[in-house]
């Protein structure tokens, strides 16, 4: 089988852990590496958490350390009330002996895309800073990357970090605006669909019955995260945001998309981090109203999803040994 070359850019994060497990369990993928970024936790902890997941999975895959801060400003605190103080549901499992590689995330992304022209898919499940740093290092990667699939944004629905904005985009809105405006193919797997992909407690329990080391570990990280959603969203389970992006890569037919340019609100206002699609024909409309969207590429925005099949797919992949 010709395996699909991917790099996962991540900020683990409980749901990042499940997404990484899902990718590791998917033989369709050749995972070239994982790159880390601040977000749910600081980048040091994100790297520790990524290396631990790989060690428990007994997989030796390069991990490159990425951005500690957004393009503008400084990373402050993450979201311990969602993912725990350790980003892994307060499980505090010891560090793994694995070490990151010498290259930075941006250097690694550039190296791999240039080494495999037209073949590398970047799956970004954290803030988008590393992608911009890679673009700045070598803008030609936009011409030779296969595609970008990102978990982030909210085109036609409310946010989760604020009423206006989704967490990954809000963490670095300037980076998101650059990524959504660059000349490469982007699919946005945002809250429009991930808030429909809901994993019930009974499914989490079923997955936890498979006691492979990685499964036992990832399952142990979920109760804290699930309890956040039970309290905040009054649901009997969790959303699986980052896994949804992995499923899109493997099974795009389970999603419906629309194509239009997207801008991100970057100014300091109540809508900061909102992803705004242009519904009109921004290249041809008269007047100035659509100028900010003009000459921007069309983003593939996921707007509907077969959520029961997505949940079944994730479940099957996670209960296999
Ligand atoms: C995104 O934010 C993080 O908390 C999750 O890991 C996911 O990537 C959802 O908005
Ligand atoms: Ca994430």
Short mmCIF file of C-alpha atoms and ligand atoms in Angstrom, two decimals:
data_model
loop_
_atom_site.label_atom_id
_atom_site.label_comp_id
_atom_site.label_asym_id
_atom_site.label_seq_id
_atom_site.Cartn_x
_atom_site.Cartn_y
_atom_site.Cartn_z
CA UNK A 1 0.00 0.00 0.00
CA UNK A 2 1.20 3.51 -0.84
CA UNK A 3 1.08 5.19 2.53
CA UNK A 4 0.16 8.83 2.88
CA UNK A 5 2.98 10.96 4.28
CA UNK A 6 1.82 13.17 7.12
CA UNK A 7 3.24 15.51 9.74
CA UNK A 8 1.08 16.20 12.80
CA UNK A 9 1.50 19.62 14.40
CA UNK A 10 0.15 19.34 17.94
CA UNK A 11 -0.22 20.78 21.47
CA UNK A 12 -1.23 17.74 23.59
CA UNK A 13 -3.90 18.17 25.06
CA UNK A 14 -6.18 15.23 25.86
CA UNK A 15 -7.96 15.15 22.49
CA UNK A 16 -4.61 15.57 20.72
CA UNK A 17 -3.55 12.34 22.46
CA UNK A 18 -6.51 10.46 21.03
CA UNK A 19 -5.84 11.95 17.59
CA UNK A 20 -2.20 10.86 17.70
CA UNK A 21 -3.27 7.39 18.80
CA UNK A 22 -5.75 7.26 15.93
CA UNK A 23 -3.01 8.24 13.47
CA UNK A 24 -0.57 5.70 14.93
CA UNK A 25 -3.23 3.00 14.52
CA UNK A 26 -3.86 3.92 10.88
CA UNK A 27 -1.74 1.89 8.47
CA UNK A 28 -2.67 4.26 5.66
CA UNK A 29 -0.26 6.81 7.16
CA UNK A 30 3.47 7.14 7.08
CA UNK A 31 3.97 9.59 9.96
CA UNK A 32 7.11 11.53 9.04
CA UNK A 33 7.16 13.33 12.36
CA UNK A 34 5.28 15.29 14.98
CA UNK A 35 5.91 18.96 15.65
CA UNK A 36 4.92 20.65 18.87
CA UNK A 37 3.48 24.05 19.63
CA UNK A 38 2.22 26.02 22.64
CA UNK A 39 -1.55 25.95 23.07
CA UNK A 40 -3.31 23.73 25.55
CA UNK A 41 -0.03 23.79 27.52
CA UNK A 42 3.36 25.44 27.02
CA UNK A 43 5.54 24.03 24.26
CA UNK A 44 7.87 22.25 26.68
CA UNK A 45 4.99 20.30 28.19
CA UNK A 46 3.48 19.73 24.73
CA UNK A 47 6.80 18.14 23.70
CA UNK A 48 7.02 16.02 26.86
CA UNK A 49 3.45 14.82 26.27
CA UNK A 50 4.12 14.00 22.61
CA UNK A 51 7.27 12.04 23.43
CA UNK A 52 5.45 10.14 26.19
CA UNK A 53 2.67 9.09 23.80
CA UNK A 54 5.23 7.76 21.30
CA UNK A 55 7.22 5.97 23.98
CA UNK A 56 4.13 4.25 25.36
CA UNK A 57 3.17 3.31 21.80
CA UNK A 58 6.71 1.95 21.28
CA UNK A 59 7.10 4.04 18.13
CA UNK A 60 10.24 5.90 17.20
CA UNK A 61 9.08 8.90 15.17
CA UNK A 62 10.90 12.28 15.03
CA UNK A 63 9.51 15.01 17.28
CA UNK A 64 10.56 18.61 16.61
CA UNK A 65 9.99 21.45 19.07
CA UNK A 66 8.07 24.40 17.73
CA UNK A 67 6.83 27.81 18.74
CA UNK A 68 6.68 28.82 22.40
CA UNK A 69 4.70 31.98 21.67
CA UNK A 70 2.21 33.28 19.11
CA UNK A 71 3.46 35.57 16.31
CA UNK A 72 2.38 38.57 18.39
CA UNK A 73 2.47 38.61 22.18
CA UNK A 74 3.37 35.95 24.69
CA UNK A 75 1.84 32.60 25.62
CA UNK A 76 0.42 32.96 29.11
CA UNK A 77 -1.44 30.06 30.67
CA UNK A 78 -3.06 27.45 28.41
CA UNK A 79 -6.27 25.76 29.49
CA UNK A 80 -5.60 23.66 32.63
CA UNK A 81 -9.33 23.71 33.46
CA UNK A 82 -10.00 21.77 30.22
CA UNK A 83 -6.98 19.48 29.82
CA UNK A 84 -5.51 19.41 33.36
CA UNK A 85 -2.34 21.07 34.70
CA UNK A 86 -0.21 18.52 32.81
CA UNK A 87 -2.33 18.75 29.66
CA UNK A 88 -3.07 15.06 30.11
CA UNK A 89 -5.99 15.08 32.49
CA UNK A 90 -3.79 15.40 35.61
CA UNK A 91 -2.42 11.90 35.16
CA UNK A 92 1.18 13.03 35.77
CA UNK A 93 2.74 9.94 34.16
CA UNK A 94 6.59 10.17 34.20
CA UNK A 95 8.45 11.61 31.20
CA UNK A 96 9.62 9.24 28.50
CA UNK A 97 13.34 8.74 27.76
CA UNK A 98 12.78 9.78 24.12
CA UNK A 99 14.32 13.08 23.02
CA UNK A 100 13.27 15.62 20.40
CA UNK A 101 15.39 16.07 17.28
CA UNK A 102 17.75 19.03 16.84
CA UNK A 103 15.75 20.70 14.06
CA UNK A 104 13.03 23.15 15.01
CA UNK A 105 9.47 22.37 13.98
CA UNK A 106 9.64 24.92 11.15
CA UNK A 107 12.96 23.52 9.89
CA UNK A 108 11.63 19.96 10.03
CA UNK A 109 8.43 20.88 8.18
CA UNK A 110 10.43 22.61 5.42
CA UNK A 111 12.94 19.75 5.19
CA UNK A 112 10.26 17.08 4.86
CA UNK A 113 8.05 18.96 2.39
CA UNK A 114 11.05 19.66 0.12
CA UNK A 115 12.25 16.05 0.43
CA UNK A 116 8.85 14.71 -0.70
CA UNK A 117 7.43 17.26 -3.17
CA UNK A 118 3.68 16.98 -3.64
CA UNK A 119 3.35 14.24 -1.06
CA UNK A 120 3.24 15.70 2.45
CA UNK A 121 -0.02 16.47 4.23
CA UNK A 122 0.30 18.71 7.27
CA UNK A 123 -2.35 18.00 9.88
CA UNK A 124 -2.41 20.89 12.36
CA UNK A 125 -4.34 20.31 15.59
CA UNK A 126 -3.03 23.25 17.61
CA UNK A 127 -2.38 26.97 17.04
CA UNK A 128 -0.97 27.58 13.55
CA UNK A 129 2.26 29.40 14.44
CA UNK A 130 4.67 26.66 13.25
CA UNK A 131 3.12 26.64 9.80
CA UNK A 132 3.77 30.36 9.41
CA UNK A 133 7.35 30.03 10.70
CA UNK A 134 7.90 27.27 8.11
CA UNK A 135 6.43 29.45 5.36
CA UNK A 136 8.69 32.32 6.39
CA UNK A 137 11.72 30.03 6.34
CA UNK A 138 10.95 28.82 2.84
CA UNK A 139 7.87 30.21 1.04
CA UNK A 140 8.26 27.64 -1.77
CA UNK A 141 6.82 24.95 0.50
CA UNK A 142 3.37 26.35 -0.33
CA UNK A 143 3.88 25.15 -3.92
CA UNK A 144 4.96 21.64 -3.05
CA UNK A 145 3.04 20.66 0.07
CA UNK A 146 0.16 18.30 -0.76
CA UNK A 147 -2.37 19.94 1.55
CA UNK A 148 -3.05 21.39 4.98
CA UNK A 149 -5.80 19.92 7.13
CA UNK A 150 -6.43 21.89 10.28
CA UNK A 151 -8.63 21.56 13.32
CA UNK A 152 -9.65 25.10 14.02
CA UNK A 153 -12.05 27.90 13.39
CA UNK A 154 -15.80 28.34 13.35
CA UNK A 155 -17.22 29.55 10.07
CA UNK A 156 -20.99 29.35 10.60
CA UNK A 157 -21.32 28.65 14.32
CA UNK A 158 -20.31 30.03 17.71
CA UNK A 159 -16.85 29.66 19.17
CA UNK A 160 -15.70 27.63 22.17
CA UNK A 161 -12.92 29.74 23.70
CA UNK A 162 -15.19 32.79 23.47
CA UNK A 163 -18.67 33.18 21.97
CA UNK A 164 -16.87 34.38 18.82
CA UNK A 165 -13.73 32.28 18.51
CA UNK A 166 -12.38 28.74 18.48
CA UNK A 167 -9.41 28.02 20.78
CA UNK A 168 -6.67 27.11 18.25
CA UNK A 169 -7.36 30.15 16.08
CA UNK A 170 -7.74 32.49 19.06
CA UNK A 171 -4.36 31.32 20.39
CA UNK A 172 -2.66 32.87 17.33
CA UNK A 173 -5.14 34.73 15.10
CA UNK A 174 -2.38 36.39 13.05
CA UNK A 175 -0.93 32.98 12.20
CA UNK A 176 -4.36 31.61 11.29
CA UNK A 177 -5.02 34.56 8.97
CA UNK A 178 -1.72 33.95 7.18
CA UNK A 179 -2.27 30.17 6.88
CA UNK A 180 -5.80 30.70 5.52
CA UNK A 181 -4.47 33.27 3.04
CA UNK A 182 -1.43 31.41 1.73
CA UNK A 183 -1.44 29.80 -1.65
CA UNK A 184 -1.80 26.18 -0.61
CA UNK A 185 -4.78 23.88 -0.28
CA UNK A 186 -6.38 24.18 3.17
CA UNK A 187 -9.25 22.23 4.68
CA UNK A 188 -10.73 23.65 7.85
CA UNK A 189 -12.18 21.03 10.18
CA UNK A 190 -13.64 23.50 12.64
CA UNK A 191 -16.37 23.64 15.26
CA UNK A 192 -18.98 23.62 12.46
CA UNK A 193 -18.39 19.87 12.40
CA UNK A 194 -16.40 18.98 15.52
CA UNK A 195 -19.21 20.17 17.78
CA UNK A 196 -21.35 17.54 16.04
CA UNK A 197 -18.86 14.72 16.63
CA UNK A 198 -19.75 13.75 20.14
CA UNK A 199 -18.38 10.67 21.88
CA UNK A 200 -20.76 9.35 24.53
CA UNK A 201 -19.40 8.08 27.85
CA UNK A 202 -20.44 4.53 26.93
CA UNK A 203 -18.17 4.66 23.87
CA UNK A 204 -15.27 6.02 25.92
CA UNK A 205 -15.79 3.12 28.31
CA UNK A 206 -15.88 0.61 25.44
CA UNK A 207 -12.61 1.99 24.07
CA UNK A 208 -11.03 1.84 27.53
CA UNK A 209 -11.71 -1.92 27.70
CA UNK A 210 -8.88 -2.50 25.24
CA UNK A 211 -5.89 -2.51 27.56
CA UNK A 212 -2.96 -1.98 25.18
CA UNK A 213 -0.46 0.32 26.94
CA UNK A 214 -1.29 3.32 24.74
CA UNK A 215 -4.98 2.75 25.01
CA UNK A 216 -4.84 2.43 28.78
CA UNK A 217 -2.85 5.65 28.97
CA UNK A 218 -5.04 7.73 26.61
CA UNK A 219 -8.18 6.38 28.30
CA UNK A 220 -6.78 7.44 31.68
CA UNK A 221 -6.39 11.04 30.45
CA UNK A 222 -10.05 11.38 29.41
CA UNK A 223 -12.08 11.54 32.66
CA UNK A 224 -10.86 15.05 33.57
CA UNK A 225 -11.50 16.34 30.04
CA UNK A 226 -14.90 14.65 29.84
CA UNK A 227 -15.90 16.15 33.19
CA UNK A 228 -15.21 19.62 31.77
CA UNK A 229 -17.73 19.03 28.96
CA UNK A 230 -20.25 17.46 31.30
CA UNK A 231 -20.14 20.65 33.39
CA UNK A 232 -19.66 23.27 30.65
CA UNK A 233 -21.79 21.83 27.85
CA UNK A 234 -24.18 19.59 29.79
CA UNK A 235 -23.34 16.59 27.62
CA UNK A 236 -22.70 12.98 28.67
CA UNK A 237 -19.34 12.60 26.99
CA UNK A 238 -16.82 14.65 25.01
CA UNK A 239 -16.17 16.22 21.66
CA UNK A 240 -13.21 14.70 19.84
CA UNK A 241 -12.06 17.77 17.94
CA UNK A 242 -8.57 16.73 16.89
CA UNK A 243 -9.49 13.15 15.97
CA UNK A 244 -12.09 14.59 13.60
CA UNK A 245 -9.29 16.20 11.56
CA UNK A 246 -7.48 12.86 11.33
CA UNK A 247 -10.71 11.18 10.19
CA UNK A 248 -11.22 13.87 7.53
CA UNK A 249 -7.79 12.98 6.12
CA UNK A 250 -8.69 9.28 5.95
CA UNK A 251 -12.40 9.51 5.10
CA UNK A 252 -13.24 12.89 3.52
CA UNK A 253 -16.51 11.44 2.19
CA UNK A 254 -17.91 11.54 5.72
CA UNK A 255 -17.83 15.35 5.54
CA UNK A 256 -19.56 17.99 3.41
CA UNK A 257 -17.61 21.09 2.49
CA UNK A 258 -18.09 24.54 0.98
CA UNK A 259 -15.35 26.58 -0.62
CA UNK A 260 -14.77 30.26 0.06
CA UNK A 261 -12.08 32.68 1.26
CA UNK A 262 -11.78 33.13 5.01
CA UNK A 263 -10.39 36.03 7.04
CA UNK A 264 -9.59 36.00 10.74
CA UNK A 265 -10.42 38.86 13.09
CA UNK A 266 -7.04 39.84 14.53
CA UNK A 267 -7.83 43.14 16.22
CA UNK A 268 -8.35 43.37 19.97
CA UNK A 269 -12.14 43.32 20.09
CA UNK A 270 -14.84 40.95 21.33
CA UNK A 271 -14.67 39.03 18.02
CA UNK A 272 -10.92 38.40 18.13
CA UNK A 273 -10.15 35.02 16.57
CA UNK A 274 -13.44 34.71 14.66
CA UNK A 275 -13.00 33.06 11.25
CA UNK A 276 -15.13 34.93 8.73
CA UNK A 277 -16.00 33.21 5.45
CA UNK A 278 -16.97 35.35 2.48
CA UNK A 279 -20.28 34.10 1.17
CA UNK A 280 -20.34 36.41 -1.85
CA UNK A 281 -18.13 36.22 -4.89
CA UNK A 282 -15.32 38.25 -3.40
CA UNK A 283 -13.43 38.46 -6.71
CA UNK A 284 -16.28 40.08 -8.61
CA UNK A 285 -18.60 41.96 -6.24
CA UNK A 286 -18.77 45.70 -6.76
CA UNK A 287 -17.72 48.06 -3.97
CA UNK A 288 -15.32 47.87 -1.08
CA UNK A 289 -17.20 45.62 1.32
CA UNK A 290 -15.43 42.45 0.26
CA UNK A 291 -11.96 43.91 -0.26
CA UNK A 292 -10.45 42.08 2.74
CA UNK A 293 -11.41 38.75 1.11
CA UNK A 294 -10.31 39.64 -2.43
CA UNK A 295 -7.49 37.63 -3.99
CA UNK A 296 -7.58 35.15 -1.14
CA UNK A 297 -7.65 31.42 -1.92
CA UNK A 298 -10.83 29.44 -1.36
CA UNK A 299 -10.67 27.37 1.80
CA UNK A 300 -12.37 24.00 1.95
CA UNK A 301 -14.62 24.42 5.00
CA UNK A 302 -16.24 21.36 6.57
CA UNK A 303 -19.88 22.25 7.25
CA UNK A 304 -21.61 18.90 7.79
CA UNK A 305 -20.52 15.50 9.01
CA UNK A 306 -21.79 11.96 9.31
CA UNK A 307 -21.02 11.98 13.01
CA UNK A 308 -22.15 8.44 13.87
CA UNK A 309 -19.84 7.01 11.19
CA UNK A 310 -16.97 9.20 12.37
CA UNK A 311 -17.46 7.97 15.95
CA UNK A 312 -17.70 4.34 14.77
CA UNK A 313 -14.55 4.74 12.70
CA UNK A 314 -12.57 6.21 15.61
CA UNK A 315 -13.88 3.53 17.95
CA UNK A 316 -12.91 0.68 15.62
CA UNK A 317 -9.41 2.07 15.16
CA UNK A 318 -8.87 2.55 18.89
CA UNK A 319 -10.09 -0.84 20.00
CA UNK A 320 -7.85 -2.67 17.55
CA UNK A 321 -4.60 -3.78 19.17
C1 LIG B 1 -9.07 22.66 19.98
O1 LIG B 1 -8.58 23.35 21.12
C2 LIG B 1 -7.90 22.47 21.97
O2 LIG B 1 -8.33 22.61 23.30
C3 LIG B 1 -8.14 21.08 21.45
O3 LIG B 1 -6.99 20.27 21.63
C4 LIG B 1 -8.47 21.28 20.00
O4 LIG B 1 -7.31 21.24 19.20
C5 LIG B 1 -10.59 22.69 19.99
O5 LIG B 1 -11.05 23.99 19.91
CA1 LIG B 2 -5.16 20.38 20.02
#
